[in-house]
Amino acid sequence: MTSTTTETGALTRRYNGVEVPLEGTYDIDNAHSTVEFVAKHLMVTKVRGRFDGFSGAVTVAEVPEESSVEVTIDAASIATAQSQRDEHLRSADFLHVEEHPTLHFKSTKVELAGDEHWKVTGDLTIRGTTRPVVLDVEFEGANVSPWGSRVIGFSASTDIDREDFGLTWNAVLETGGAVVGKRVRIELNVEASLRQAEGEQAA
């Protein structure tokens, strides 16, 4: 049996004892969100990168398990603080941005995992290949911006094998191992603003 409790004027509600956002469609705020990844380099260190261009929305349903999220990422916006490496990542060896200009995620299932954590399963498309992934998601809270918009925040992470998506380029080291690790950690920090109906003013 499920139960939802919402206090008058509240920014969140309680659902089966867990804090969740109020219902609505929230557009991801690119300026206050990050899409980052971490991969091993030379088997000894971690290189962090990000995508600067992305857009999407989170739709929070009355029953949270019926919620959904969809995000599109500009593949050419990849940035790792090293221009030569960025160009290589955009090339046919990796993302092949000329033929596959976007990455895409669309959720297929949302589950409460307990202790304020959720599991969001979805289809991730990279370089034209689609594979299921599971995001570990935590709701970070809600607030009202100085401009009157209702905003919510989430953090999420998952691990993928880049070779599952056709990103198989590598070089073998003389001492064993490879230049680039197969496992890639994806980390998301998302702020999203409630979408206003046409003609409606932010409260």
CSV table of C-alpha atoms in Angstrom, one decimal:
chain,number,residue,atom,x,y,z
A,1,MET,CA,0.0,0.0,0.0
A,2,THR,CA,1.3,3.4,-0.9
A,3,SER,CA,0.7,6.7,0.7
A,4,THR,CA,1.5,10.4,-0.2
A,5,THR,CA,1.4,13.3,2.2
A,6,THR,CA,1.8,17.0,1.1
A,7,GLU,CA,1.7,20.0,3.4
A,8,THR,CA,0.1,23.2,2.1
A,9,GLY,CA,2.8,25.4,0.6
A,10,ALA,CA,5.4,22.6,0.7
A,11,LEU,CA,8.0,22.2,-2.0
A,12,THR,CA,8.2,18.4,-1.5
A,13,ARG,CA,5.9,15.6,-0.3
A,14,ARG,CA,6.3,12.3,1.6
A,15,TYR,CA,5.8,9.1,-0.4
A,16,ASN,CA,6.0,5.9,1.7
A,17,GLY,CA,8.1,7.8,4.2
A,18,VAL,CA,10.5,9.1,1.5
A,19,GLU,CA,10.8,12.8,0.5
A,20,VAL,CA,10.0,13.3,-3.2
A,21,PRO,CA,9.3,16.3,-5.5
A,22,LEU,CA,5.9,17.6,-6.2
A,23,GLU,CA,4.4,16.4,-9.5
A,24,GLY,CA,5.2,18.3,-12.7
A,25,THR,CA,7.6,18.5,-15.6
A,26,TYR,CA,11.0,20.0,-14.8
A,27,ASP,CA,13.4,21.2,-17.5
A,28,ILE,CA,17.1,20.6,-16.8
A,29,ASP,CA,19.0,23.8,-16.2
A,30,ASN,CA,22.2,23.5,-18.2
A,31,ALA,CA,23.9,26.3,-16.4
A,32,HIS,CA,23.5,24.7,-13.0
A,33,SER,CA,23.9,21.0,-13.9
A,34,THR,CA,26.9,18.8,-14.9
A,35,VAL,CA,27.3,15.7,-17.0
A,36,GLU,CA,30.7,14.2,-16.1
A,37,PHE,CA,32.6,11.0,-16.6
A,38,VAL,CA,35.8,9.4,-15.2
A,39,ALA,CA,38.1,6.9,-16.9
A,40,LYS,CA,41.4,5.3,-16.1
A,41,HIS,CA,44.5,6.5,-18.0
A,42,LEU,CA,47.7,4.3,-18.3
A,43,MET,CA,46.2,2.1,-15.6
A,44,VAL,CA,47.5,4.5,-12.9
A,45,THR,CA,45.3,7.6,-12.8
A,46,LYS,CA,41.8,8.8,-13.4
A,47,VAL,CA,41.0,11.4,-16.1
A,48,ARG,CA,37.8,13.4,-15.6
A,49,GLY,CA,35.8,14.9,-18.4
A,50,ARG,CA,32.4,16.5,-19.1
A,51,PHE,CA,29.8,17.4,-21.7
A,52,ASP,CA,29.0,21.1,-21.8
A,53,GLY,CA,26.0,20.8,-24.1
A,54,PHE,CA,22.9,18.9,-23.0
A,55,SER,CA,19.1,19.3,-22.6
A,56,GLY,CA,16.3,17.3,-21.2
A,57,ALA,CA,13.4,17.1,-18.7
A,58,VAL,CA,12.3,15.1,-15.7
A,59,THR,CA,8.6,14.4,-15.4
A,60,VAL,CA,7.6,13.6,-11.8
A,61,ALA,CA,4.4,11.6,-11.6
A,62,GLU,CA,1.9,11.5,-8.8
A,63,VAL,CA,3.1,7.9,-8.3
A,64,PRO,CA,6.9,8.4,-8.3
A,65,GLU,CA,7.6,5.0,-9.9
A,66,GLU,CA,5.7,6.3,-13.0
A,67,SER,CA,8.1,9.2,-13.4
A,68,SER,CA,10.4,9.5,-16.4
A,69,VAL,CA,13.5,11.4,-17.6
A,70,GLU,CA,14.9,12.0,-21.1
A,71,VAL,CA,18.2,13.7,-21.9
A,72,THR,CA,20.0,14.5,-25.1
A,73,ILE,CA,23.8,15.3,-25.0
A,74,ASP,CA,25.8,17.1,-27.7
A,75,ALA,CA,28.7,14.7,-28.4
A,76,ALA,CA,31.0,17.4,-29.7
A,77,SER,CA,30.7,19.3,-26.4
A,78,ILE,CA,33.0,16.8,-24.7
A,79,ALA,CA,35.8,18.5,-22.7
A,80,THR,CA,38.7,17.1,-20.7
A,81,ALA,CA,40.9,20.2,-20.3
A,82,GLN,CA,43.2,18.9,-23.1
A,83,SER,CA,42.4,20.0,-26.6
A,84,GLN,CA,44.3,17.2,-28.4
A,85,ARG,CA,42.6,14.6,-26.3
A,86,ASP,CA,39.2,16.2,-26.9
A,87,GLU,CA,39.7,16.0,-30.7
A,88,HIS,CA,40.6,12.4,-30.4
A,89,LEU,CA,37.5,11.6,-28.4
A,90,ARG,CA,35.4,13.3,-31.1
A,91,SER,CA,37.0,11.3,-33.8
A,92,ALA,CA,36.0,8.0,-35.4
A,93,ASP,CA,38.2,6.2,-32.8
A,94,PHE,CA,35.7,7.1,-30.1
A,95,LEU,CA,32.4,9.1,-30.3
A,96,HIS,CA,32.6,9.7,-34.1
A,97,VAL,CA,30.6,13.0,-33.7
A,98,GLU,CA,30.2,13.6,-37.5
A,99,GLU,CA,28.1,10.5,-37.8
A,100,HIS,CA,26.7,10.4,-34.3
A,101,PRO,CA,26.2,14.0,-33.1
A,102,THR,CA,24.2,13.2,-29.9
A,103,LEU,CA,24.1,10.8,-27.0
A,104,HIS,CA,20.7,10.0,-25.6
A,105,PHE,CA,19.1,8.6,-22.4
A,106,LYS,CA,15.5,7.7,-22.0
A,107,SER,CA,14.2,6.0,-18.8
A,108,THR,CA,12.2,2.8,-18.9
A,109,LYS,CA,11.7,2.1,-15.2
A,110,VAL,CA,11.9,3.9,-11.8
A,111,GLU,CA,12.2,2.0,-8.5
A,112,LEU,CA,12.5,3.1,-4.9
A,113,ALA,CA,15.7,1.5,-3.6
A,114,GLY,CA,15.2,2.7,0.0
A,115,ASP,CA,17.1,5.2,2.2
A,116,GLU,CA,16.2,8.1,-0.2
A,117,HIS,CA,17.8,6.3,-3.1
A,118,TRP,CA,16.1,5.4,-6.4
A,119,LYS,CA,17.1,3.1,-9.3
A,120,VAL,CA,16.3,4.6,-12.7
A,121,THR,CA,16.7,2.1,-15.6
A,122,GLY,CA,16.9,3.4,-19.1
A,123,ASP,CA,18.2,3.1,-22.6
A,124,LEU,CA,21.6,4.9,-23.2
A,125,THR,CA,22.6,5.5,-26.8
A,126,ILE,CA,26.2,6.2,-27.6
A,127,ARG,CA,27.7,6.2,-31.1
A,128,GLY,CA,24.4,4.7,-32.5
A,129,THR,CA,24.4,1.7,-30.0
A,130,THR,CA,21.7,1.4,-27.4
A,131,ARG,CA,22.2,-0.5,-24.1
A,132,PRO,CA,20.3,-0.6,-20.9
A,133,VAL,CA,21.9,1.1,-17.9
A,134,VAL,CA,20.8,1.6,-14.3
A,135,LEU,CA,21.4,5.0,-12.5
A,136,ASP,CA,21.7,5.2,-8.8
A,137,VAL,CA,19.7,8.4,-8.1
A,138,GLU,CA,19.4,10.5,-5.0
A,139,PHE,CA,16.9,13.4,-4.6
A,140,GLU,CA,18.8,16.4,-3.3
A,141,GLY,CA,15.9,18.6,-2.4
A,142,ALA,CA,13.7,21.5,-3.7
A,143,ASN,CA,13.7,25.2,-3.4
A,144,VAL,CA,12.4,28.4,-5.0
A,145,SER,CA,14.8,30.5,-7.0
A,146,PRO,CA,15.1,34.3,-6.6
A,147,TRP,CA,13.1,34.6,-9.8
A,148,GLY,CA,10.2,32.6,-8.4
A,149,SER,CA,10.8,29.3,-10.2
A,150,ARG,CA,10.4,26.0,-8.3
A,151,VAL,CA,13.6,24.0,-8.7
A,152,ILE,CA,14.6,20.4,-7.8
A,153,GLY,CA,18.0,18.7,-7.6
A,154,PHE,CA,19.2,15.2,-8.2
A,155,SER,CA,22.5,13.4,-8.2
A,156,ALA,CA,23.1,10.2,-10.2
A,157,SER,CA,25.8,7.8,-11.1
A,158,THR,CA,26.4,4.6,-13.1
A,159,ASP,CA,29.3,2.6,-14.5
A,160,ILE,CA,29.5,1.4,-18.1
A,161,ASP,CA,31.8,-0.6,-20.3
A,162,ARG,CA,32.6,1.7,-23.2
A,163,GLU,CA,33.3,-1.2,-25.5
A,164,ASP,CA,29.6,-2.2,-25.2
A,165,PHE,CA,28.9,1.0,-27.1
A,166,GLY,CA,31.5,0.5,-29.8
A,167,LEU,CA,34.2,2.6,-28.3
A,168,THR,CA,36.9,0.0,-28.6
A,169,TRP,CA,40.0,2.0,-29.5
A,170,ASN,CA,43.0,1.3,-27.3
A,171,ALA,CA,46.7,0.9,-27.3
A,172,VAL,CA,48.6,-1.8,-25.3
A,173,LEU,CA,51.4,-0.7,-22.9
A,174,GLU,CA,54.8,-2.4,-23.0
A,175,THR,CA,54.4,-3.2,-19.3
A,176,GLY,CA,51.0,-4.7,-19.8
A,177,GLY,CA,47.5,-3.1,-19.6
A,178,ALA,CA,46.1,-0.4,-21.9
A,179,VAL,CA,46.2,3.3,-22.3
A,180,VAL,CA,42.4,3.8,-21.7
A,181,GLY,CA,40.4,1.8,-19.2
A,182,LYS,CA,37.2,0.0,-20.4
A,183,ARG,CA,35.1,1.0,-17.4
A,184,VAL,CA,33.7,4.6,-17.4
A,185,ARG,CA,32.1,6.2,-14.4
A,186,ILE,CA,29.2,8.6,-15.3
A,187,GLU,CA,28.3,11.2,-12.7
A,188,LEU,CA,25.4,13.6,-13.0
A,189,ASN,CA,24.4,16.6,-10.9
A,190,VAL,CA,21.1,18.0,-12.1
A,191,GLU,CA,19.1,21.1,-11.3
A,192,ALA,CA,15.7,21.4,-13.0
A,193,SER,CA,13.0,24.1,-13.0
A,194,LEU,CA,9.3,23.5,-13.1
A,195,ARG,CA,7.9,24.0,-16.6
A,196,GLN,CA,5.3,26.7,-16.6
A,197,ALA,CA,2.1,26.2,-18.5
A,198,GLU,CA,1.5,28.7,-21.3
A,199,GLY,CA,0.3,32.0,-19.8
A,200,GLU,CA,1.1,30.9,-16.2
A,201,GLN,CA,3.4,32.9,-14.0
A,202,ALA,CA,5.9,31.4,-11.6
A,203,ALA,CA,4.7,31.3,-8.0
